[in-house]
mmCIF file of C-alpha atoms and ligand atoms in Angstrom:
data_model
loop_
_atom_site.group_PDB
_atom_site.id
_atom_site.type_symbol
_atom_site.label_atom_id
_atom_site.label_comp_id
_atom_site.label_asym_id
_atom_site.label_seq_id
_atom_site.Cartn_x
_atom_site.Cartn_y
_atom_site.Cartn_z
ATOM 1 C CA UNK A 1136 0.067 0.187 0.073
ATOM 2 C CA UNK A 1137 1.117 3.104 -0.808
ATOM 3 C CA UNK A 1138 -0.068 6.929 -0.154
ATOM 4 C CA UNK A 1139 1.558 9.499 -2.297
ATOM 5 C CA UNK A 1140 1.248 12.999 -2.167
ATOM 6 C CA UNK A 1141 3.628 13.943 -4.790
ATOM 7 C CA UNK A 1142 1.238 14.566 -7.053
ATOM 8 C CA UNK A 1143 0.311 18.259 -6.206
ATOM 9 C CA UNK A 1144 -0.177 19.615 -9.706
ATOM 10 C CA UNK A 1145 -0.638 23.454 -9.272
ATOM 11 C CA UNK A 1146 -1.517 26.296 -6.966
ATOM 12 C CA UNK A 1147 0.119 26.571 -3.720
ATOM 13 C CA UNK A 1148 0.977 29.844 -5.269
ATOM 14 C CA UNK A 1149 -2.846 30.547 -5.481
ATOM 15 C CA UNK A 1150 -3.287 29.944 -1.746
ATOM 16 C CA UNK A 1151 -0.397 32.220 -0.937
ATOM 17 C CA UNK A 1152 -2.041 34.836 -2.678
ATOM 18 C CA UNK A 1153 -5.400 34.610 -1.531
ATOM 19 C CA UNK A 1154 -4.078 34.580 2.101
ATOM 20 C CA UNK A 1155 -4.110 38.519 2.761
ATOM 21 C CA UNK A 1156 -7.991 38.096 2.571
ATOM 22 C CA UNK A 1157 -8.437 35.785 5.325
ATOM 23 C CA UNK A 1158 -9.114 32.035 6.060
ATOM 24 C CA UNK A 1159 -12.607 31.591 4.049
ATOM 25 C CA UNK A 1160 -10.141 32.868 1.017
ATOM 26 C CA UNK A 1161 -7.357 30.334 1.828
ATOM 27 C CA UNK A 1162 -9.638 27.298 1.868
ATOM 28 C CA UNK A 1163 -11.070 28.610 -1.403
ATOM 29 C CA UNK A 1164 -7.575 28.723 -2.950
ATOM 30 C CA UNK A 1165 -6.150 25.846 -1.306
ATOM 31 C CA UNK A 1166 -5.990 22.491 -3.826
ATOM 32 C CA UNK A 1167 -9.008 20.446 -4.096
ATOM 33 C CA UNK A 1168 -8.106 16.734 -2.740
ATOM 34 C CA UNK A 1169 -9.166 14.024 -5.032
ATOM 35 C CA UNK A 1170 -8.589 10.427 -3.712
ATOM 36 C CA UNK A 1171 -7.203 8.085 -6.038
ATOM 37 C CA UNK A 1172 -8.226 4.449 -4.789
ATOM 38 C CA UNK A 1173 -7.083 2.391 -7.564
ATOM 39 C CA UNK A 1174 -4.752 -0.925 -8.172
ATOM 40 C CA UNK A 1175 -0.975 -0.234 -8.359
ATOM 41 C CA UNK A 1176 -0.133 -3.635 -8.104
ATOM 42 C CA UNK A 1177 -1.485 -7.100 -8.918
ATOM 43 C CA UNK A 1178 -2.888 -8.773 -12.105
ATOM 44 C CA UNK A 1179 -4.647 -5.381 -12.638
ATOM 45 C CA UNK A 1180 -1.775 -2.787 -11.901
ATOM 46 C CA UNK A 1181 -1.372 -1.266 -15.486
ATOM 47 C CA UNK A 1182 -4.961 -0.674 -15.519
ATOM 48 C CA UNK A 1183 -4.914 1.664 -12.556
ATOM 49 C CA UNK A 1184 -1.819 3.261 -13.838
ATOM 50 C CA UNK A 1185 -3.339 4.010 -17.124
ATOM 51 C CA UNK A 1186 -6.336 5.631 -15.242
ATOM 52 C CA UNK A 1187 -3.967 7.514 -13.303
ATOM 53 C CA UNK A 1188 -2.076 8.806 -16.132
ATOM 54 C CA UNK A 1189 -5.013 9.908 -18.063
ATOM 55 C CA UNK A 1190 -6.309 11.602 -14.954
ATOM 56 C CA UNK A 1191 -3.260 13.310 -14.407
ATOM 57 C CA UNK A 1192 -2.978 14.377 -18.052
ATOM 58 C CA UNK A 1193 -6.505 16.045 -17.999
ATOM 59 C CA UNK A 1194 -5.611 18.387 -15.370
ATOM 60 C CA UNK A 1195 -2.092 19.469 -16.869
ATOM 61 C CA UNK A 1196 -3.911 20.084 -19.955
ATOM 62 C CA UNK A 1197 -6.423 22.027 -18.203
ATOM 63 C CA UNK A 1198 -3.147 24.503 -17.136
ATOM 64 C CA UNK A 1199 -3.400 22.629 -13.578
ATOM 65 C CA UNK A 1200 -6.629 23.818 -12.391
ATOM 66 C CA UNK A 1201 -10.392 22.742 -12.582
ATOM 67 C CA UNK A 1202 -12.763 24.957 -11.584
ATOM 68 C CA UNK A 1203 -10.539 27.608 -10.813
ATOM 69 C CA UNK A 1204 -8.706 25.402 -8.179
ATOM 70 C CA UNK A 1205 -5.467 23.369 -8.305
ATOM 71 C CA UNK A 1206 -6.055 19.444 -8.021
ATOM 72 C CA UNK A 1207 -4.076 17.602 -5.509
ATOM 73 C CA UNK A 1208 -4.077 13.601 -6.184
ATOM 74 C CA UNK A 1209 -3.489 11.221 -3.307
ATOM 75 C CA UNK A 1210 -3.324 7.642 -4.350
ATOM 76 C CA UNK A 1211 -3.632 4.464 -2.211
ATOM 77 C CA UNK A 1212 -2.755 1.021 -4.054
ATOM 78 C CA UNK A 1213 -5.766 -1.109 -3.352
ATOM 79 C CA UNK A 1214 -4.107 -4.304 -4.960
ATOM 80 C CA UNK A 1215 -7.603 -5.498 -6.108
ATOM 81 C CA UNK A 1216 -8.111 -6.878 -2.670
ATOM 82 C CA UNK A 1217 -12.162 -6.526 -1.447
ATOM 83 C CA UNK A 1218 -11.172 -7.497 1.934
ATOM 84 C CA UNK A 1219 -9.033 -4.308 2.355
ATOM 85 C CA UNK A 1220 -11.371 -2.155 0.596
ATOM 86 C CA UNK A 1221 -13.168 -0.992 3.592
ATOM 87 C CA UNK A 1222 -10.045 0.037 5.685
ATOM 88 C CA UNK A 1223 -8.569 2.035 2.519
ATOM 89 C CA UNK A 1224 -12.141 4.021 1.753
ATOM 90 C CA UNK A 1225 -12.113 4.955 5.069
ATOM 91 C CA UNK A 1226 -8.569 5.930 5.300
ATOM 92 C CA UNK A 1227 -9.360 8.447 2.176
ATOM 93 C CA UNK A 1228 -13.001 9.617 2.924
ATOM 94 C CA UNK A 1229 -12.212 9.978 7.059
ATOM 95 C CA UNK A 1230 -8.729 10.109 7.490
ATOM 96 C CA UNK A 1231 -7.363 12.265 4.234
ATOM 97 C CA UNK A 1232 -10.758 13.978 4.365
ATOM 98 C CA UNK A 1233 -10.723 13.927 0.224
ATOM 99 C CA UNK A 1234 -13.341 16.071 -1.282
ATOM 100 C CA UNK A 1235 -13.710 14.061 -4.246
ATOM 101 C CA UNK A 1236 -13.332 10.046 -4.704
ATOM 102 C CA UNK A 1237 -11.961 8.141 -7.830
ATOM 103 C CA UNK A 1238 -12.074 4.614 -7.771
ATOM 104 C CA UNK A 1239 -11.629 1.365 -8.937
ATOM 105 C CA UNK A 1240 -11.146 -1.209 -11.204
ATOM 106 C CA UNK A 1241 -12.170 -4.543 -9.289
ATOM 107 C CA UNK A 1242 -15.734 -4.645 -8.954
ATOM 108 C CA UNK A 1243 -15.637 -6.452 -5.406
ATOM 109 C CA UNK A 1244 -13.544 -3.376 -4.220
ATOM 110 C CA UNK A 1245 -15.891 -0.989 -5.916
ATOM 111 C CA UNK A 1246 -19.075 -2.298 -4.109
ATOM 112 C CA UNK A 1247 -17.260 -1.869 -0.595
ATOM 113 C CA UNK A 1248 -16.176 1.527 -1.595
ATOM 114 C CA UNK A 1249 -19.474 2.617 -2.922
ATOM 115 C CA UNK A 1250 -21.054 1.774 0.082
ATOM 116 C CA UNK A 1251 -19.114 4.015 2.194
ATOM 117 C CA UNK A 1252 -19.060 6.720 -0.292
ATOM 118 C CA UNK A 1253 -22.886 6.699 -0.494
ATOM 119 C CA UNK A 1254 -23.045 6.782 3.216
ATOM 120 C CA UNK A 1255 -20.249 9.859 3.697
ATOM 121 C CA UNK A 1256 -21.934 11.346 0.903
ATOM 122 C CA UNK A 1257 -18.356 12.292 -1.021
ATOM 123 C CA UNK A 1258 -18.887 12.741 -4.711
ATOM 124 C CA UNK A 1259 -17.428 10.033 -6.220
ATOM 125 C CA UNK A 1260 -16.660 8.644 -9.798
ATOM 126 C CA UNK A 1261 -15.715 5.125 -10.999
ATOM 127 C CA UNK A 1262 -13.249 5.172 -13.419
ATOM 128 C CA UNK A 1263 -13.915 1.315 -14.244
ATOM 129 C CA UNK A 1264 -15.245 -1.217 -11.906
ATOM 130 C CA UNK A 1265 -18.587 -2.573 -13.702
ATOM 131 C CA UNK A 1266 -20.140 -3.973 -10.548
ATOM 132 C CA UNK A 1267 -23.966 -3.798 -11.898
ATOM 133 C CA UNK A 1268 -25.437 -3.129 -8.343
ATOM 134 C CA UNK A 1269 -23.652 0.431 -8.237
ATOM 135 C CA UNK A 1270 -25.949 2.006 -10.600
ATOM 136 C CA UNK A 1271 -28.975 -0.194 -10.359
ATOM 137 C CA UNK A 1272 -30.405 -1.297 -6.760
ATOM 138 C CA UNK A 1273 -27.250 0.335 -5.376
ATOM 139 C CA UNK A 1274 -27.242 3.776 -6.643
ATOM 140 C CA UNK A 1275 -26.733 6.669 -4.829
ATOM 141 C CA UNK A 1276 -27.131 10.481 -5.902
ATOM 142 C CA UNK A 1277 -23.424 11.075 -5.358
ATOM 143 C CA UNK A 1278 -21.974 8.026 -7.190
ATOM 144 C CA UNK A 1279 -21.331 8.150 -10.624
ATOM 145 C CA UNK A 1280 -19.646 5.639 -13.362
ATOM 146 C CA UNK A 1281 -17.777 7.004 -16.227
ATOM 147 C CA UNK A 1282 -16.793 3.566 -17.493
ATOM 148 C CA UNK A 1283 -19.657 0.777 -18.039
ATOM 149 C CA UNK A 1284 -21.854 -1.774 -16.351
ATOM 150 C CA UNK A 1285 -20.691 -5.451 -16.416
ATOM 151 C CA UNK A 1286 -23.945 -6.540 -17.671
ATOM 152 C CA UNK A 1287 -24.041 -3.644 -20.227
ATOM 153 C CA UNK A 1288 -20.701 -4.285 -22.051
ATOM 154 C CA UNK A 1289 -21.383 -8.241 -22.231
ATOM 155 C CA UNK A 1290 -24.783 -7.652 -23.345
ATOM 156 C CA UNK A 1291 -23.466 -5.979 -26.108
ATOM 157 C CA UNK A 1292 -20.956 -8.862 -26.639
ATOM 158 C CA UNK A 1293 -23.831 -11.492 -26.684
ATOM 159 C CA UNK A 1294 -25.753 -9.173 -29.271
ATOM 160 C CA UNK A 1295 -22.576 -9.162 -31.589
ATOM 161 C CA UNK A 1296 -21.544 -12.717 -31.226
ATOM 162 C CA UNK A 1297 -25.346 -13.715 -32.243
ATOM 163 C CA UNK A 1298 -24.987 -11.466 -35.299
ATOM 164 C CA UNK A 1299 -21.746 -13.456 -36.065
ATOM 165 C CA UNK A 1300 -23.744 -16.398 -36.446
ATOM 166 C CA UNK A 1301 -22.364 -17.931 -33.155
ATOM 167 C CA UNK A 1302 -25.035 -20.844 -31.981
ATOM 168 C CA UNK A 1303 -23.055 -22.313 -29.049
ATOM 169 C CA UNK A 1304 -20.276 -21.177 -26.544
ATOM 170 C CA UNK A 1305 -18.700 -22.250 -23.359
ATOM 171 C CA UNK A 1306 -18.362 -19.135 -20.839
ATOM 172 C CA UNK A 1307 -15.012 -19.067 -18.921
ATOM 173 C CA UNK A 1308 -14.069 -16.335 -16.529
ATOM 174 C CA UNK A 1309 -13.123 -15.463 -12.941
ATOM 175 C CA UNK A 1310 -15.635 -16.443 -10.526
ATOM 176 C CA UNK A 1311 -16.080 -12.826 -8.499
ATOM 177 C CA UNK A 1312 -18.591 -10.002 -9.407
ATOM 178 C CA UNK A 1313 -17.183 -9.038 -12.820
ATOM 179 C CA UNK A 1314 -16.964 -12.565 -14.401
ATOM 180 C CA UNK A 1315 -20.378 -13.604 -13.069
ATOM 181 C CA UNK A 1316 -22.153 -10.448 -14.188
ATOM 182 C CA UNK A 1317 -20.478 -10.520 -17.597
ATOM 183 C CA UNK A 1318 -21.700 -14.026 -17.878
ATOM 184 C CA UNK A 1319 -25.300 -12.890 -17.168
ATOM 185 C CA UNK A 1320 -25.218 -10.099 -19.440
ATOM 186 C CA UNK A 1321 -24.045 -12.273 -22.175
ATOM 187 C CA UNK A 1322 -26.340 -15.151 -21.643
ATOM 188 C CA UNK A 1323 -29.413 -12.366 -21.677
ATOM 189 C CA UNK A 1324 -28.214 -11.647 -25.105
ATOM 190 C CA UNK A 1325 -27.269 -14.854 -26.181
ATOM 191 C CA UNK A 1326 -29.965 -16.858 -25.215
ATOM 192 C CA UNK A 1327 -32.423 -14.531 -26.385
ATOM 193 C CA UNK A 1328 -31.004 -14.531 -29.730
ATOM 194 C CA UNK A 1329 -31.529 -18.430 -29.876
ATOM 195 C CA UNK A 1330 -27.589 -19.442 -28.598
ATOM 196 C CA UNK A 1331 -27.009 -21.912 -26.222
ATOM 197 C CA UNK A 1332 -24.170 -22.223 -23.559
ATOM 198 C CA UNK A 1333 -22.537 -25.429 -23.144
ATOM 199 C CA UNK A 1334 -20.773 -25.027 -19.791
ATOM 200 C CA UNK A 1335 -20.091 -22.083 -17.728
ATOM 201 C CA UNK A 1336 -16.478 -22.606 -16.437
ATOM 202 C CA UNK A 1337 -14.961 -20.436 -13.500
ATOM 203 C CA UNK A 1338 -11.748 -19.930 -11.980
ATOM 204 C CA UNK A 1339 -10.649 -18.030 -8.970
ATOM 205 C CA UNK A 1340 -9.652 -14.385 -9.070
ATOM 206 C CA UNK A 1341 -6.869 -13.882 -10.160
ATOM 207 C CA UNK A 1342 -5.890 -17.323 -11.071
ATOM 208 C CA UNK A 1343 -4.125 -17.827 -14.440
ATOM 209 C CA UNK A 1344 -3.649 -21.558 -14.002
ATOM 210 C CA UNK A 1345 -6.080 -22.219 -16.976
ATOM 211 C CA UNK A 1346 -4.685 -25.704 -18.550
ATOM 212 C CA UNK A 1347 -7.546 -27.990 -17.128
ATOM 213 C CA UNK A 1348 -10.377 -25.403 -18.287
ATOM 214 C CA UNK A 1349 -8.654 -25.274 -21.537
ATOM 215 C CA UNK A 1350 -8.931 -29.188 -21.499
ATOM 216 C CA UNK A 1351 -12.151 -29.346 -20.916
ATOM 217 C CA UNK A 1352 -13.203 -26.774 -23.522
ATOM 218 C CA UNK A 1353 -11.460 -28.771 -26.334
ATOM 219 C CA UNK A 1354 -13.490 -32.030 -25.378
ATOM 220 C CA UNK A 1355 -16.914 -29.687 -25.392
ATOM 221 C CA UNK A 1356 -15.889 -28.432 -28.873
ATOM 222 C CA UNK A 1357 -18.275 -25.298 -28.857
ATOM 223 C CA UNK A 1358 -18.085 -23.102 -31.903
ATOM 224 C CA UNK A 1359 -16.984 -20.204 -29.288
ATOM 225 C CA UNK A 1360 -15.661 -19.292 -25.863
ATOM 226 C CA UNK A 1361 -16.803 -16.186 -24.254
ATOM 227 C CA UNK A 1362 -14.457 -14.983 -21.740
ATOM 228 C CA UNK A 1363 -13.667 -12.214 -19.281
ATOM 229 C CA UNK A 1364 -10.313 -11.850 -18.203
ATOM 230 C CA UNK A 1365 -8.465 -8.444 -18.101
ATOM 231 C CA UNK A 1366 -4.679 -7.337 -17.266
ATOM 232 C CA UNK A 1367 -2.305 -9.539 -16.822
ATOM 233 C CA UNK A 1368 -4.259 -12.437 -16.375
ATOM 234 C CA UNK A 1369 -5.898 -11.383 -20.013
ATOM 235 C CA UNK A 1370 -2.313 -11.774 -21.687
ATOM 236 C CA UNK A 1371 -1.582 -14.786 -20.133
ATOM 237 C CA UNK A 1372 -5.111 -16.349 -21.312
ATOM 238 C CA UNK A 1373 -4.814 -15.408 -24.970
ATOM 239 C CA UNK A 1374 -1.249 -17.113 -25.049
ATOM 240 C CA UNK A 1375 -2.128 -20.626 -23.473
ATOM 241 C CA UNK A 1376 -5.626 -20.507 -25.583
ATOM 242 C CA UNK A 1377 -3.357 -20.367 -28.721
ATOM 243 C CA UNK A 1378 -0.493 -22.991 -26.961
ATOM 244 C CA UNK A 1379 -3.324 -25.176 -26.826
ATOM 245 C CA UNK A 1380 -3.984 -24.490 -30.611
ATOM 246 C CA UNK A 1381 -7.566 -23.972 -29.379
ATOM 247 C CA UNK A 1382 -7.315 -20.689 -31.793
ATOM 248 C CA UNK A 1383 -7.519 -23.116 -35.065
ATOM 249 C CA UNK A 1384 -10.808 -24.379 -34.095
ATOM 250 C CA UNK A 1385 -12.705 -21.978 -31.531
ATOM 251 C CA UNK A 1386 -13.599 -18.738 -31.987
ATOM 252 C CA UNK A 1387 -12.701 -16.556 -28.868
ATOM 253 C CA UNK A 1388 -14.677 -13.633 -27.873
ATOM 254 C CA UNK A 1389 -15.301 -11.535 -24.910
ATOM 255 C CA UNK A 1390 -15.593 -8.110 -23.675
ATOM 256 C CA UNK A 1391 -12.976 -5.755 -24.815
ATOM 257 C CA UNK A 1392 -10.952 -6.003 -21.653
ATOM 258 C CA UNK A 1393 -9.517 -9.426 -22.827
ATOM 259 C CA UNK A 1394 -7.411 -7.665 -25.674
ATOM 260 C CA UNK A 1395 -7.003 -3.858 -24.198
ATOM 261 C CA UNK A 1396 -3.843 -2.640 -23.297
ATOM 262 C CA UNK A 1397 -2.156 -6.800 -23.608
ATOM 263 C CA UNK A 1398 -2.306 -6.363 -27.787
ATOM 264 C CA UNK A 1399 1.751 -6.168 -27.860
ATOM 265 C CA UNK A 1400 2.298 -8.678 -25.101
ATOM 266 C CA UNK A 1401 0.016 -11.231 -26.893
ATOM 267 C CA UNK A 1402 1.432 -10.957 -30.241
ATOM 268 C CA UNK A 1403 0.324 -13.114 -32.879
ATOM 269 C CA UNK A 1404 -1.195 -15.346 -30.221
ATOM 270 C CA UNK A 1405 -4.264 -12.747 -30.212
ATOM 271 C CA UNK A 1406 -4.578 -13.047 -34.164
ATOM 272 C CA UNK A 1407 -8.685 -13.299 -34.861
ATOM 273 C CA UNK A 1408 -9.927 -12.799 -30.820
ATOM 274 C CA UNK A 1409 -13.418 -10.492 -31.521
ATOM 275 C CA UNK A 1410 -14.163 -8.585 -28.802
ATOM 276 C CA UNK A 1411 -16.891 -5.614 -28.207
ATOM 277 C CA UNK A 1412 -16.036 -2.646 -26.023
ATOM 278 C CA UNK A 1413 -17.112 1.246 -25.466
ATOM 279 C CA UNK A 1414 -14.012 2.145 -27.230
ATOM 280 C CA UNK A 1415 -11.798 1.294 -30.359
ATOM 281 C CA UNK A 1416 -8.120 2.492 -30.486
ATOM 282 C CA UNK A 1417 -8.964 3.553 -34.214
ATOM 283 C CA UNK A 1418 -12.401 5.458 -33.947
ATOM 284 C CA UNK A 1419 -12.126 8.121 -36.100
ATOM 285 C CA UNK A 1420 -13.157 11.357 -33.989
ATOM 286 C CA UNK A 1421 -11.016 14.418 -33.349
ATOM 287 C CA UNK A 1422 -11.154 13.894 -29.498
ATOM 288 C CA UNK A 1423 -9.978 10.349 -30.007
ATOM 289 C CA UNK A 1424 -6.653 11.467 -32.239
ATOM 290 C CA UNK A 1425 -6.189 14.147 -29.834
ATOM 291 C CA UNK A 1426 -6.098 12.246 -26.666
ATOM 292 C CA UNK A 1427 -4.294 9.211 -28.182
ATOM 293 C CA UNK A 1428 -1.336 11.863 -29.698
ATOM 294 C CA UNK A 1429 -1.289 13.710 -26.246
ATOM 295 C CA UNK A 1430 -1.085 10.388 -24.193
ATOM 296 C CA UNK A 1431 1.452 8.697 -26.328
ATOM 297 C CA UNK A 1432 3.618 12.106 -26.258
ATOM 298 C CA UNK A 1433 3.255 12.294 -22.408
ATOM 299 C CA UNK A 1434 3.864 8.460 -21.701
ATOM 300 C CA UNK A 1435 5.644 7.140 -24.710
ATOM 301 C CA UNK A 1436 2.966 4.105 -24.519
ATOM 302 C CA UNK A 1437 -0.204 4.145 -26.197
ATOM 303 C CA UNK A 1438 -3.754 4.975 -24.371
ATOM 304 C CA UNK A 1439 -6.379 2.022 -23.914
ATOM 305 C CA UNK A 1440 -9.606 1.944 -22.463
ATOM 306 C CA UNK A 1441 -8.560 2.540 -18.989
ATOM 307 C CA UNK A 1442 -7.006 5.746 -20.031
ATOM 308 C CA UNK A 1443 -10.182 6.780 -21.812
ATOM 309 C CA UNK A 1444 -12.318 6.001 -18.823
ATOM 310 C CA UNK A 1445 -9.402 8.326 -16.783
ATOM 311 C CA UNK A 1446 -9.826 11.184 -18.885
ATOM 312 C CA UNK A 1447 -13.873 10.911 -19.080
ATOM 313 C CA UNK A 1448 -14.032 10.972 -15.205
ATOM 314 C CA UNK A 1449 -11.957 14.007 -15.200
ATOM 315 C CA UNK A 1450 -14.150 15.578 -17.948
ATOM 316 C CA UNK A 1451 -17.395 14.796 -15.632
ATOM 317 C CA UNK A 1452 -15.601 16.518 -12.795
ATOM 318 C CA UNK A 1453 -14.694 19.296 -14.458
ATOM 319 C CA UNK A 1454 -18.205 19.850 -15.756
ATOM 320 C CA UNK A 1455 -19.305 19.832 -12.053
ATOM 321 C CA UNK A 1456 -16.011 22.010 -10.872
ATOM 322 C CA UNK A 1457 -17.242 24.550 -13.087
ATOM 323 C CA UNK A 1458 -20.907 24.669 -12.164
ATOM 324 C CA UNK A 1459 -19.842 25.064 -8.652
ATOM 325 C CA UNK A 1460 -16.743 27.282 -9.281
ATOM 326 C CA UNK A 1461 -14.645 25.261 -7.688
ATOM 327 C CA UNK A 1462 -16.674 25.108 -4.358
ATOM 328 C CA UNK A 1463 -16.837 21.321 -3.506
ATOM 329 C CA UNK A 1464 -18.686 22.111 -0.411
ATOM 330 C CA UNK A 1465 -21.846 22.740 -2.730
ATOM 331 C CA UNK A 1466 -21.876 18.728 -2.868
ATOM 332 C CA UNK A 1467 -25.831 18.763 -4.430
ATOM 333 C CA UNK A 1468 -25.172 21.530 -6.943
ATOM 334 C CA UNK A 1469 -21.616 19.374 -8.356
ATOM 335 C CA UNK A 1470 -23.500 16.458 -8.282
ATOM 336 C CA UNK A 1471 -26.258 17.893 -10.254
ATOM 337 C CA UNK A 1472 -24.180 19.233 -12.736
ATOM 338 C CA UNK A 1473 -22.371 15.982 -12.827
ATOM 339 C CA UNK A 1474 -25.463 13.857 -13.720
ATOM 340 C CA UNK A 1475 -26.189 16.434 -16.782
ATOM 341 C CA UNK A 1476 -22.597 15.617 -18.229
ATOM 342 C CA UNK A 1477 -22.528 15.019 -21.883
ATOM 343 C CA UNK A 1478 -19.614 15.833 -24.228
ATOM 344 C CA UNK A 1479 -18.047 14.295 -26.835
ATOM 345 C CA UNK A 1480 -15.251 12.058 -25.775
ATOM 346 C CA UNK A 1481 -12.387 9.873 -27.283
ATOM 347 C CA UNK A 1482 -15.012 6.794 -27.325
ATOM 348 C CA UNK A 1483 -17.672 9.014 -29.483
ATOM 349 C CA UNK A 1484 -20.611 10.733 -27.608
ATOM 350 C CA UNK A 1485 -20.866 10.361 -23.531
ATOM 351 C CA UNK A 1486 -23.633 11.150 -21.335
ATOM 352 C CA UNK A 1487 -24.925 9.454 -18.041
ATOM 353 C CA UNK A 1488 -28.096 7.446 -17.335
ATOM 354 C CA UNK A 1489 -30.581 8.524 -14.590
ATOM 355 C CA UNK A 1490 -28.265 6.242 -12.624
ATOM 356 C CA UNK A 1491 -25.348 7.891 -13.514
ATOM 357 C CA UNK A 1492 -24.189 4.901 -15.927
ATOM 358 C CA UNK A 1493 -22.681 5.820 -19.156
ATOM 359 C CA UNK A 1494 -25.092 5.689 -22.271
ATOM 360 C CA UNK A 1495 -23.042 4.828 -25.059
ATOM 361 C CA UNK A 1496 -21.905 2.737 -28.154
ATOM 362 C CA UNK A 1497 -20.681 -0.695 -28.072
ATOM 363 C CA UNK A 1498 -17.977 -1.413 -30.886
ATOM 364 C CA UNK A 1499 -16.932 -4.527 -32.373
ATOM 365 C CA UNK A 1500 -13.251 -5.211 -33.114
ATOM 366 C CA UNK A 1501 -10.754 -7.604 -34.268
ATOM 367 C CA UNK A 1502 -7.300 -8.333 -32.705
ATOM 368 C CA UNK A 1503 -4.501 -8.574 -35.702
ATOM 369 C CA UNK A 1504 -1.061 -8.196 -35.337
ATOM 370 C CA UNK A 1505 -0.669 -6.292 -31.992
ATOM 371 C CA UNK A 1506 -3.766 -3.903 -32.551
ATOM 372 C CA UNK A 1507 -7.493 -4.081 -32.116
ATOM 373 C CA UNK A 1508 -8.975 -3.005 -35.365
ATOM 374 C CA UNK A 1509 -12.149 -1.465 -35.294
ATOM 375 C CA UNK A 1510 -14.934 -3.632 -37.233
ATOM 376 C CA UNK A 1511 -18.123 -1.450 -36.743
ATOM 377 C CA UNK A 1512 -20.880 -0.177 -34.684
ATOM 378 C CA UNK A 1513 -22.209 -3.309 -32.531
ATOM 379 C CA UNK A 1514 -24.852 -1.706 -30.264
ATOM 380 C CA UNK A 1515 -25.619 1.958 -30.682
ATOM 381 C CA UNK A 1516 -26.253 4.362 -27.800
ATOM 382 C CA UNK A 1517 -26.999 1.433 -25.200
ATOM 383 C CA UNK A 1518 -28.016 2.325 -21.557
ATOM 384 C CA UNK A 1519 -27.852 -0.098 -18.841
ATOM 385 C CA UNK A 1520 -30.801 -1.236 -16.736
ATOM 386 C CA UNK A 1521 -31.522 1.157 -13.948
ATOM 387 C CA UNK A 1522 -33.476 -1.684 -12.040
ATOM 388 C CA UNK A 1523 -33.856 -1.261 -8.152
ATOM 389 C CA UNK A 1524 -32.320 2.637 -8.406
ATOM 390 C CA UNK A 1525 -34.635 4.141 -6.145
ATOM 391 C CA UNK A 1526 -32.116 7.638 -6.098
ATOM 392 C CA UNK A 1527 -33.551 8.406 -9.968
ATOM 393 C CA UNK A 1528 -33.608 12.406 -9.671
HETATM 394 C C1 PHB B 603 -14.289 -5.387 -12.683
HETATM 395 O O1 PHB B 603 -13.863 -5.868 -11.872
HETATM 396 O O2 PHB B 603 -15.435 -4.607 -12.869
HETATM 397 C C2 PHB B 603 -13.369 -5.014 -13.772
HETATM 398 C C3 PHB B 603 -12.247 -5.223 -13.794
HETATM 399 C C4 PHB B 603 -11.436 -5.257 -14.811
HETATM 400 C C5 PHB B 603 -11.882 -4.963 -16.200
HETATM 401 C C6 PHB B 603 -13.200 -4.713 -16.409
HETATM 402 C C7 PHB B 603 -14.127 -4.749 -15.217
HETATM 403 O O3 PHB B 603 -11.166 -4.837 -17.385
#
């Protein structure tokens, strides 16, 4: 675990300037404290890093201030470890007293975090974790998601698989909220379209011993495999799938997390993997081109979906902070402004549903020679269900 307060991007000067006007003015000039609860170690470490980099880049490009105030980031490594989530969230919310909370990647960690955030009322933005409950029955007026719902992305994937003529599939994923909800969303679309699921196979998170599952898949001989894996686990899975030569006979599909950020690592072993996601590297829009160029220039590495989500998280926060002129004590106004956020993202048009989850396009992509190629739009303007959300405002 690591607490890092070096990420003060600007503004001590602003505090000094306002000093003659008394304590209130000093408070107004002080940086806004943004807590980042993200994985910086473990299988999702690269995801947390990409989100952080894009968030920092956003503030830098804005000149170091949002809503007229400097932003200071406080990072905490959640290790994608749900048992540590409550303590770590409390540390940021009640210990560090952050003004805004951003987190996280892992659904299990996010569920514990969101519960505390809802109780504390701290404006909170989720830059990845798709746990359905957060924007369904467990929704809260101060909790926003700028990424996707697990059931949303996997529903779109199931739709695309049916459209591609897939009739039979085996599912293979990690057994935790994200994997389970991905299978549920996939099945909803796939069964609706007349598809048949031969078997659901689960591995404990973050297990990467795929051999016995691959042997079972080889004997079941499905037309396709639907898999949710991400980060380091996804890279190993794609390589093992090809190593067992299953890629010669069985189509490998999944939500785009399977191939985002690991394209180079898997190389030719990933050729032909088809995925559906709310982003594609080669989306032809000016925001995407500018974002990718800036990210590449800043970090000498390519942006991926996680970076886009980090960027859009700050775009939503920026809209809220502008509306309250940086006064984060006006939480109701800040939340109301963020709920109305609508803008052109690198992913395409971005807006939020009534339960504060993105309504967005989902794209079909195919991995080829180290790059996810955009094939087309799989589902346009897809909103996730707001089922059970009683805090609809
Ligand atoms: C999740 O736990 O919700 C999750 C993690 C990694 C991903 C996507 C979803 O890439």
